[in-house]
Amino acid sequence: MRRILVPMSANLVPPAALPVLDLPATALAPVPGGVGDADAPRTYLVRTLGCQMNVHDSERMAGMLEQAGYRKATDADAARYEADVVVINTCAVRENASTKLYGNLGQLAALKNRREGMQIAVGGCLAQKDRSGIVDRAPWVDVVFGTHNLDALPVLLERARHNEAAQVEIAESLQVFPSTLPTRRESVYAGWVSISVGCNNTCTFCIVPHLRGKERDRRPGQILAEIEALVAEGAIEVTLLGQNVNSYGVEFGDRGAFAKLLRACGEIDGLERVRFTSPHPAAFTDDVIDAMAQTPNVMPQLHMPLQAGSDRILRAMRRSYRSDKFLGILDRVRAVMPDAAITTDLIVGFPGETEEDFAETLRVVEASRFASAFTFQYSQRPGTPAATLPDQLPKEVVQERYVRLMALQDAISAQESARQVGRTVEVLITDGAGRKDGATHRLTGRAADNRLVHLALPAHLTSTLGRDDVAGGDRSGGDLPDAVAAGDPRLADRLDDQLPRPGDVVTVQVTHSAPYHLVADSALSAGPAQAVYAVRRTRSGDAWVQREKARAGLGEEEHSHGTQPSPVPGAPVELGLPTIRRA
């Protein structure tokens, strides 16, 4: 296997300037024996830059690697980037995407130089865009593959090893629909389900249609079969994904297909929460609003990208709606779902934006009352029509407007969060702690409207259990289940009725608010009569326990129907191409 020294290239961003990978100092220590036992499975690590579509694609990459015999690197090895194969799934939406990638690659080159046999692969939107230019700038990269040929990754890695030469393969059109590929899902209680890929819109600021291609829709039976498979594995929440999710059905001539799909999701036993992202205001119709309101498991949450409040700028962006239509959609959604949390995307500083245009954005944001907003400074992307428009704004003007917009949205978010205080909410506990949960002795989860909630445990749990125990951070010692359970009480055979597991649902009352999260300390209210706290065990919580015990090598997999083993949650799952939905 070739080994390449890190070149001091002017094109490379110094690693210290971009601590994206955040490698510890120990990561650069020598590794005795290179990749280790030749008979041991090669390990892999996938790192994702970008949107939910990229996260979902990364799950497919992991599934294909595991099907090919690779093994996921342990958490400890992943933290040091100690893996035989490191895959970076890239994004190309923002201007700094390229800077992030080459900063990452500069760091990984040092690791590869001391780790015999290590391979680096780059996929995703930036790979589709830059192609062989990635190897030209970073010749230690082994594989470059695009958005249209995810399935080629294992073959390209093996070919690169055999030929001792970089392999670049970029398909111009979709080769295999990603959702038909094997998948290794990170969550046992929630999953992404792609209903379409690509986009037919021509927004002047967006490079995605060029990199992802025209919209391709899956058949409803395939989507529902995947959701049912997820639910059978223990998931209780799914998020439907598409670049323009509510235009689903245009390829096979049914403009009402998305509303029908939402209603069909309501018929799936065991599916408790359905979300979707991202819709386009121009294609958002009343039948979708009705389906949201009338389907109990479709959550009262909507992400509706505004981008700009000025009609003149919307026209320049080729966004085929105007501010009045956008506000009308929000009014109709809130008329049937008064408690819906609505979020958005905003761009500041589009070419030619005047102070009057920006004032219109502030006006529409104020009227929209968004729960939160993903706010971006305009990013000039080569290959997009907006990149060549006149009147590109000075950085300092864009920055000043960005600060003003963020201040307004922060204030609105704080007000909208404050309205939640006193409400009783159901929180789906997530697998992972909030940033301050260790200090506050809380757990973290998502309410039905997708707001982040930090909740307190009853006093008898917080006083007797360490934070690491509850978070699963100290699974110490021994070969017996009891020893593991001592490190993480959520794995114990006799579980405290008030101790939730990831995937369980906890009913609490919101006691405090901040702009972008809620606090529910109702379990600590004086006296049981005042306390609002109840744990509902779920199949997802059971699946989480099964997965954690399997990872620890404890017990055997459960069996269903007497003969067939149920899959270990999180293991790769391969779906066929069903075309007939169950009756």
XYZ file of C-alpha atoms in Angstrom:
583
model
C 0.000 0.000 0.000
C 1.402 3.373 -0.958
C 2.285 5.865 1.752
C 2.319 9.553 0.888
C 3.966 12.263 2.928
C 1.876 15.336 3.650
C 2.843 18.001 1.097
C 3.182 21.607 2.203
C 0.740 22.846 -0.413
C -0.539 26.387 -0.624
C -3.932 24.932 -1.483
C -4.239 23.118 1.839
C -5.780 24.865 4.817
C -3.513 24.418 7.855
C -5.135 21.856 10.187
C -4.796 24.206 13.160
C -7.025 26.706 11.395
C -9.887 24.240 11.151
C -10.176 21.900 14.144
C -13.149 20.173 12.520
C -12.038 16.684 13.443
C -10.855 17.786 16.899
C -8.226 15.045 17.024
C -6.658 14.483 20.464
C -2.893 14.651 20.818
C -2.800 10.881 21.346
C -4.211 10.393 17.855
C -0.798 11.199 16.383
C 1.075 8.677 18.516
C 2.522 5.699 16.615
C 0.291 2.652 16.191
C 2.269 -0.543 16.721
C 1.624 -3.079 14.009
C -0.357 -0.792 11.698
C -3.864 -2.168 11.237
C -3.240 -5.100 13.545
C -4.284 -8.734 13.051
C -4.558 -9.481 9.342
C -7.390 -11.901 10.061
C -9.427 -9.349 12.036
C -12.212 -7.468 10.209
C -11.162 -4.087 8.913
C -12.762 -1.252 10.841
C -14.519 1.804 9.435
C -15.643 5.257 10.511
C -18.072 7.528 8.639
C -18.098 11.262 9.372
C -20.929 13.397 8.009
C -20.861 17.044 6.964
C -24.185 18.556 5.939
C -27.911 18.000 5.975
C -30.276 15.202 6.990
C -29.996 13.689 3.510
C -26.278 13.312 4.095
C -26.873 11.730 7.505
C -29.195 9.239 5.849
C -26.676 8.556 3.071
C -24.022 7.921 5.725
C -26.219 5.229 7.244
C -26.311 3.577 3.814
C -22.528 3.790 3.485
C -22.130 2.156 6.897
C -24.608 -0.573 5.962
C -22.746 -1.397 2.761
C -19.406 -1.531 4.541
C -20.770 -3.888 7.190
C -22.328 -6.087 4.540
C -18.888 -6.216 2.891
C -17.351 -7.451 6.143
C -16.098 -4.250 7.745
C -16.726 -3.597 11.429
C -17.611 -0.220 12.911
C -14.781 1.296 14.943
C -15.358 1.402 18.680
C -16.309 4.724 20.243
C -12.828 5.007 21.747
C -11.137 4.339 18.398
C -13.550 6.661 16.585
C -12.657 9.495 18.965
C -9.017 9.080 17.899
C -9.939 8.414 14.260
C -8.312 4.991 14.613
C -9.993 3.099 11.780
C -8.811 1.213 8.747
C -11.243 3.139 6.549
C -12.352 6.731 7.202
C -15.182 7.994 4.998
C -16.044 11.700 4.861
C -19.520 12.391 3.488
C -19.353 15.970 2.284
C -21.682 18.921 1.775
C -21.331 21.590 -0.916
C -24.090 24.022 0.054
C -21.938 26.520 1.938
C -18.833 28.333 0.711
C -16.730 26.943 3.552
C -17.576 23.315 2.702
C -14.416 22.960 0.620
C -12.326 24.555 3.356
C -13.712 22.125 5.915
C -13.039 19.115 3.702
C -9.416 19.949 2.941
C -8.799 20.904 6.546
C -10.091 17.476 7.531
C -7.989 15.759 4.901
C -4.882 17.599 6.028
C -5.350 16.204 9.526
C -6.115 12.701 8.278
C -2.970 12.642 6.140
C -0.822 12.661 9.267
C -2.812 9.754 10.675
C -2.554 7.775 7.460
C 1.169 8.354 7.241
C 1.698 6.409 10.482
C -1.053 3.785 10.021
C -0.130 1.152 7.476
C -3.060 0.157 5.255
C -5.402 2.984 6.266
C -7.746 4.219 3.521
C -9.550 7.543 3.149
C -12.717 7.901 1.057
C -14.577 11.083 0.168
C -18.204 11.004 -0.926
C -21.234 13.277 -1.058
C -22.040 16.538 -2.791
C -18.577 18.085 -2.777
C -17.143 14.868 -4.203
C -19.755 15.021 -6.972
C -18.700 18.605 -7.646
C -14.889 18.481 -7.331
C -14.336 14.930 -8.645
C -10.689 14.130 -9.381
C -9.736 17.580 -8.115
C -9.916 16.129 -4.602
C -7.108 13.661 -5.345
C -5.147 16.398 -7.118
C -5.198 18.504 -3.953
C -5.005 15.616 -1.477
C -3.193 12.723 -3.196
C -3.383 10.556 -0.064
C -7.139 10.100 -0.651
C -7.885 6.568 -1.882
C -11.488 6.789 -3.102
C -13.764 9.557 -4.398
C -17.382 8.682 -5.175
C -20.462 10.789 -5.826
C -24.061 11.164 -4.768
C -25.327 8.903 -7.560
C -23.214 5.815 -6.848
C -23.128 5.218 -3.092
C -23.272 1.491 -3.791
C -19.796 1.562 -5.352
C -17.964 2.377 -2.101
C -16.869 -1.150 -1.001
C -15.775 -2.095 -4.534
C -13.800 1.123 -4.954
C -12.023 0.598 -1.625
C -10.996 -2.924 -2.607
C -9.903 -1.775 -6.055
C -7.791 1.002 -4.527
C -6.080 -1.537 -2.255
C -5.431 -3.951 -5.098
C -4.211 -1.354 -7.600
C -2.426 0.794 -5.017
C -3.894 3.825 -6.762
C -6.688 6.267 -6.051
C -10.081 5.378 -7.516
C -12.408 8.193 -8.633
C -15.849 7.206 -9.838
C -18.568 9.817 -10.335
C -21.821 8.776 -11.971
C -23.800 11.390 -13.895
C -27.176 9.940 -12.953
C -28.600 7.809 -10.173
C -27.394 4.214 -10.455
C -29.198 2.603 -7.499
C -31.883 4.250 -5.377
C -30.138 4.755 -2.007
C -33.085 3.431 -0.011
C -32.661 -0.022 -1.562
C -29.153 -0.314 -0.099
C -28.320 -1.989 3.218
C -28.425 0.406 6.157
C -26.791 0.667 9.541
C -29.009 2.992 11.531
C -27.586 4.836 14.519
C -30.891 5.174 16.360
C -33.204 2.366 17.443
C -36.154 4.652 18.221
C -36.122 7.022 15.220
C -35.156 6.674 11.577
C -34.820 8.633 8.358
C -36.823 7.437 5.354
C -36.038 8.954 1.971
C -39.117 9.366 -0.230
C -37.337 11.110 -3.097
C -33.919 12.292 -4.225
C -32.993 15.281 -6.348
C -34.868 18.499 -7.005
C -36.661 20.083 -9.973
C -36.431 23.651 -8.673
C -33.959 26.217 -10.015
C -33.240 28.436 -6.999
C -30.397 30.692 -8.081
C -28.421 30.303 -4.843
C -28.604 26.491 -4.658
C -26.158 23.966 -6.103
C -28.108 20.903 -4.926
C -30.062 20.206 -8.178
C -26.763 20.176 -10.089
C -25.242 17.667 -7.638
C -28.265 15.534 -6.762
C -30.009 15.628 -10.126
C -33.675 15.831 -11.059
C -36.277 14.578 -8.606
C -36.745 10.825 -8.486
C -39.676 9.517 -6.447
C -39.974 6.149 -4.762
C -43.216 4.239 -5.064
C -45.494 4.490 -1.999
C -45.361 0.730 -1.388
C -41.577 0.816 -1.111
C -41.662 3.693 1.369
C -44.345 2.119 3.549
C -42.535 -1.221 3.516
C -39.364 0.481 4.782
C -41.285 2.272 7.532
C -42.955 -0.971 8.596
C -39.542 -2.665 8.714
C -38.239 0.134 10.923
C -41.216 -0.181 13.269
C -40.721 -3.947 13.430
C -37.164 -3.288 14.647
C -38.427 -1.023 17.427
C -38.597 2.473 15.943
C -41.550 4.646 16.946
C -40.576 7.790 15.007
C -39.719 8.353 11.344
C -38.779 11.464 9.393
C -39.644 11.515 5.684
C -36.833 13.077 3.661
C -36.723 14.820 0.309
C -35.042 17.870 -1.191
C -38.582 19.112 -1.877
C -40.584 16.638 0.119
C -44.070 17.932 -0.632
C -43.614 17.745 -4.405
C -43.469 13.970 -3.953
C -45.477 12.181 -6.626
C -44.673 14.512 -9.514
C -42.607 11.813 -11.238
C -45.492 9.347 -11.385
C -48.190 11.955 -11.952
C -49.984 12.190 -8.597
C -49.818 15.671 -7.100
C -51.777 14.505 -4.066
C -49.324 11.704 -3.303
C -47.622 13.374 -0.347
C -50.856 13.970 1.561
C -51.881 10.366 0.825
C -48.510 9.152 2.101
C -48.930 11.042 5.377
C -52.361 9.507 5.886
C -51.009 6.036 5.079
C -48.351 6.513 7.753
C -51.195 6.986 10.212
C -52.336 3.415 9.534
C -49.043 1.779 10.542
C -49.426 0.071 13.906
C -46.750 1.073 16.397
C -45.644 4.213 14.544
C -46.130 7.056 17.035
C -44.387 10.049 15.469
C -44.089 11.120 11.824
C -42.115 14.176 10.700
C -40.940 15.420 7.305
C -38.388 17.818 5.856
C -38.090 19.974 3.877
C -41.157 21.228 2.016
C -41.258 24.082 -0.481
C -43.831 26.847 0.099
C -44.757 27.007 -3.597
C -45.949 23.393 -3.579
C -47.470 23.332 -0.095
C -51.174 22.651 -0.547
C -54.182 22.528 1.736
C -54.566 18.766 1.361
C -51.178 18.389 3.089
C -52.301 20.700 5.898
C -55.488 18.655 6.309
C -53.515 15.404 6.333
C -51.207 16.782 9.026
C -54.116 17.862 11.209
C -56.181 14.699 10.720
C -53.435 12.070 11.081
C -52.758 11.603 14.801
C -49.164 10.452 14.499
C -48.086 13.343 12.241
C -46.443 15.706 14.685
C -47.424 19.376 15.189
C -44.169 20.586 13.694
C -43.349 22.178 10.349
C -40.055 23.284 8.843
C -40.965 25.807 6.133
C -37.995 27.551 4.428
C -38.664 31.269 3.902
C -35.161 32.301 2.703
C -36.133 35.990 2.380
C -39.075 38.250 3.186
C -38.639 40.637 0.272
C -40.704 39.740 -2.790
C -38.061 41.336 -5.006
C -35.346 39.111 -3.536
C -37.577 36.042 -3.679
C -38.029 36.712 -7.375
C -34.260 37.047 -7.844
C -33.827 33.764 -5.970
C -36.406 32.103 -8.281
C -38.468 31.147 -5.261
C -41.904 30.806 -6.833
C -43.929 32.256 -3.943
C -44.214 35.642 -2.294
C -44.320 36.708 1.341
C -48.126 36.964 1.505
C -48.506 33.383 0.281
C -45.920 32.212 2.813
C -47.692 33.914 5.722
C -51.006 32.527 4.485
C -49.659 28.977 4.708
C -48.591 29.577 8.318
C -52.010 31.010 9.154
C -53.781 27.955 7.740
C -51.462 25.547 9.546
C -52.004 27.306 12.873
C -55.749 27.443 12.324
C -55.929 23.631 12.484
C -52.828 23.033 14.670
C -52.638 25.995 17.062
C -49.668 24.589 18.977
C -47.550 23.733 15.927
C -43.897 24.726 16.203
C -42.780 26.231 12.888
C -39.126 26.619 11.943
C -37.450 28.028 8.851
C -34.322 28.742 6.798
C -33.177 32.312 6.134
C -30.474 33.800 3.909
C -29.006 37.227 4.663
C -27.142 39.296 2.102
C -28.320 37.829 -1.209
C -26.806 39.829 -4.112
C -28.560 43.150 -4.539
C -30.348 42.998 -1.164
C -31.032 46.567 -0.031
C -31.767 47.797 3.458
C -35.439 47.998 2.414
C -35.338 44.360 1.297
C -33.785 43.341 4.598
C -36.455 45.306 6.493
C -39.060 43.178 4.684
C -37.337 40.027 5.925
C -37.462 41.376 9.481
C -41.156 42.152 9.028
C -42.035 38.675 7.787
C -39.954 37.002 10.506
C -41.726 39.059 13.144
C -45.114 38.070 11.717
C -44.180 34.398 11.337
C -43.278 33.781 15.006
C -40.835 30.985 14.196
C -39.840 28.699 17.039
C -36.329 28.763 15.607
C -34.522 29.536 12.368
C -31.457 28.258 10.550
C -29.954 31.565 9.492
C -27.123 31.811 6.951
C -25.062 34.528 5.403
C -25.290 34.283 1.622
C -22.593 31.988 0.284
C -21.338 32.497 -3.280
C -21.268 29.048 -4.903
C -19.536 28.676 -8.271
C -21.877 27.061 -10.756
C -25.010 28.770 -9.435
C -26.683 31.701 -11.260
C -26.454 33.895 -8.161
C -22.669 33.613 -8.118
C -22.427 35.843 -11.197
C -25.087 38.373 -10.225
C -23.963 41.988 -9.825
C -24.086 43.802 -6.495
C -22.481 41.137 -4.326
C -22.645 42.670 -0.864
C -19.616 43.504 1.281
C -18.953 41.043 4.078
C -19.338 43.688 6.781
C -22.824 44.656 5.529
C -23.962 41.022 5.496
C -22.523 40.415 8.959
C -24.263 43.450 10.455
C -27.631 42.392 9.039
C -27.062 38.842 10.181
C -26.519 40.024 13.753
C -29.723 42.070 13.671
C -31.746 39.175 12.287
C -30.359 36.771 14.885
C -31.219 39.213 17.674
C -34.815 39.417 16.452
C -35.176 35.657 16.088
C -33.588 35.037 19.494
C -36.168 37.336 21.069
C -39.051 35.657 19.220
C -37.788 32.193 20.125
C -37.547 33.196 23.776
C -41.132 34.470 23.713
C -42.437 31.363 21.958
C -40.600 29.106 24.412
C -41.988 31.042 27.367
C -45.492 30.251 26.113
C -44.761 26.570 26.726
C -44.233 26.980 30.479
C -46.981 25.176 32.372
C -47.812 22.825 29.500
C -47.716 19.071 29.925
C -45.659 17.425 27.194
C -44.609 13.928 26.178
C -40.844 13.687 25.744
C -39.158 10.943 23.719
C -35.860 10.326 25.532
C -32.838 10.465 23.237
C -29.673 8.412 23.352
C -27.146 10.988 24.497
C -26.946 13.734 27.047
C -27.509 17.432 26.684
C -24.448 19.629 27.040
C -25.220 20.537 30.666
C -27.094 17.405 31.737
C -24.163 16.182 33.808
C -24.180 19.292 35.976
C -27.967 19.593 36.208
C -28.776 15.848 36.649
C -31.309 15.900 33.827
C -32.143 13.768 30.811
C -32.788 15.124 27.323
C -35.439 14.390 24.729
C -37.811 15.832 22.158
C -41.412 16.903 22.650
C -44.045 16.158 20.019
C -43.393 19.553 18.388
C -39.660 18.682 18.268
C -38.656 21.199 20.912
C -35.633 20.120 22.944
C -36.586 19.344 26.543
C -34.243 18.793 29.501
C -36.159 17.006 32.269
C -35.362 16.206 35.870
C -35.614 12.718 37.308
C -37.418 12.110 40.598
C -35.279 12.958 43.625
C -34.656 9.354 44.659
C -32.957 8.724 41.298
C -30.877 11.887 41.060
C -29.658 11.472 44.632
C -28.601 7.851 44.269
C -27.368 7.654 40.667
C -24.377 9.420 39.160
C -24.830 11.342 35.952
C -22.560 8.921 34.080
C -24.729 6.022 35.225
C -27.897 7.550 33.843
C -26.209 8.606 30.606
C -24.707 5.173 30.134
C -21.210 6.594 30.307
C -19.901 4.144 32.922
C -20.676 0.602 31.869
C -17.950 -0.897 33.935
C -16.599 -4.271 34.720
C -17.329 -7.942 34.673
C -18.675 -10.606 32.361
C -22.144 -10.927 33.862
C -25.280 -8.910 33.086
C -25.448 -7.808 36.726
C -22.001 -6.271 36.422
C -23.031 -4.282 33.360
C -26.308 -3.322 34.984
C -24.327 -1.980 37.920
C -22.594 0.387 35.524
C -25.806 1.335 33.724
C -28.963 0.747 35.768
C -31.120 1.046 32.639
C -29.900 -2.420 31.617
C -30.915 -4.063 34.897
C -33.465 -6.884 34.814
C -35.391 -5.153 37.615
C -35.678 -1.561 36.451
C -36.963 1.306 38.575
C -40.407 2.245 37.216
C -39.415 5.918 37.074
C -36.089 5.508 35.267
C -36.568 5.955 31.490
C -34.399 4.454 28.792
C -33.646 6.028 25.388
C -36.772 5.415 23.328
C -39.127 5.573 26.317
C -41.631 8.430 26.598
C -41.860 10.600 29.723
C -44.795 12.869 30.555
C -43.665 16.046 32.331
C -44.709 19.646 32.828
C -42.581 22.478 31.471
C -41.287 24.607 34.349
C -38.709 26.909 32.702
C -37.791 28.074 29.227
C -34.866 29.378 27.214
C -34.896 30.541 23.594
C -33.997 27.141 22.149
C -34.865 24.597 24.817
C -37.323 23.874 27.589
C -36.742 22.660 31.151
C -39.198 20.319 32.852
C -38.417 19.890 36.560
C -41.954 18.867 37.454
C -40.712 15.545 38.891
C -39.190 17.557 41.742
C -42.381 19.437 42.644
C -43.260 19.233 46.335
C -45.496 16.280 47.115
C -46.761 13.571 44.775
C -50.005 15.455 44.213
C -48.125 18.312 42.508
C -45.531 16.248 40.687
C -46.113 15.660 36.965
C -43.913 12.774 35.912
C -44.759 9.442 34.295
C -42.660 6.979 32.307
C -44.201 4.971 29.479
C -42.166 1.968 28.424
C -41.965 1.495 24.650
C -40.756 -1.079 22.166
C -38.012 1.404 21.339
C -36.754 1.329 24.893
C -36.779 -2.475 24.792
C -34.890 -2.392 21.490
C -32.301 -0.027 22.974
C -31.664 -2.421 25.858
C -31.387 -5.349 23.423
C -28.863 -3.452 21.298
C -26.754 -2.365 24.267
C -26.632 -5.874 25.709
C -25.735 -7.292 22.299
C -22.916 -4.757 21.977
C -21.650 -5.836 25.390
C -21.830 -9.503 24.365
C -24.525 -10.286 26.927
C -27.394 -12.693 26.325
C -28.787 -13.984 23.075
C -30.874 -12.253 20.469
C -34.584 -12.522 20.983
C -36.620 -14.504 18.470
C -39.911 -13.710 16.876
C -42.519 -16.063 15.439
C -40.717 -18.935 17.152
C -38.108 -19.501 14.424
C -36.795 -16.304 12.879
C -34.335 -14.139 14.834
C -35.271 -10.487 15.101
C -32.485 -8.194 13.959
C -30.259 -6.522 16.509
C -31.334 -2.866 16.376
C -28.728 -0.769 14.623
C -27.423 -3.680 12.549
C -27.483 -3.344 8.762
C -30.866 -4.017 7.212
C -31.358 -4.840 3.549
C -34.694 -4.018 1.978
C -36.006 -5.406 -1.253
C -38.201 -3.621 -3.749
C -41.759 -4.320 -2.597
C -44.473 -2.988 -4.844
C -47.596 -4.287 -3.113
C -48.627 -2.809 0.171
C -50.216 -4.897 2.890
C -54.007 -4.873 2.981
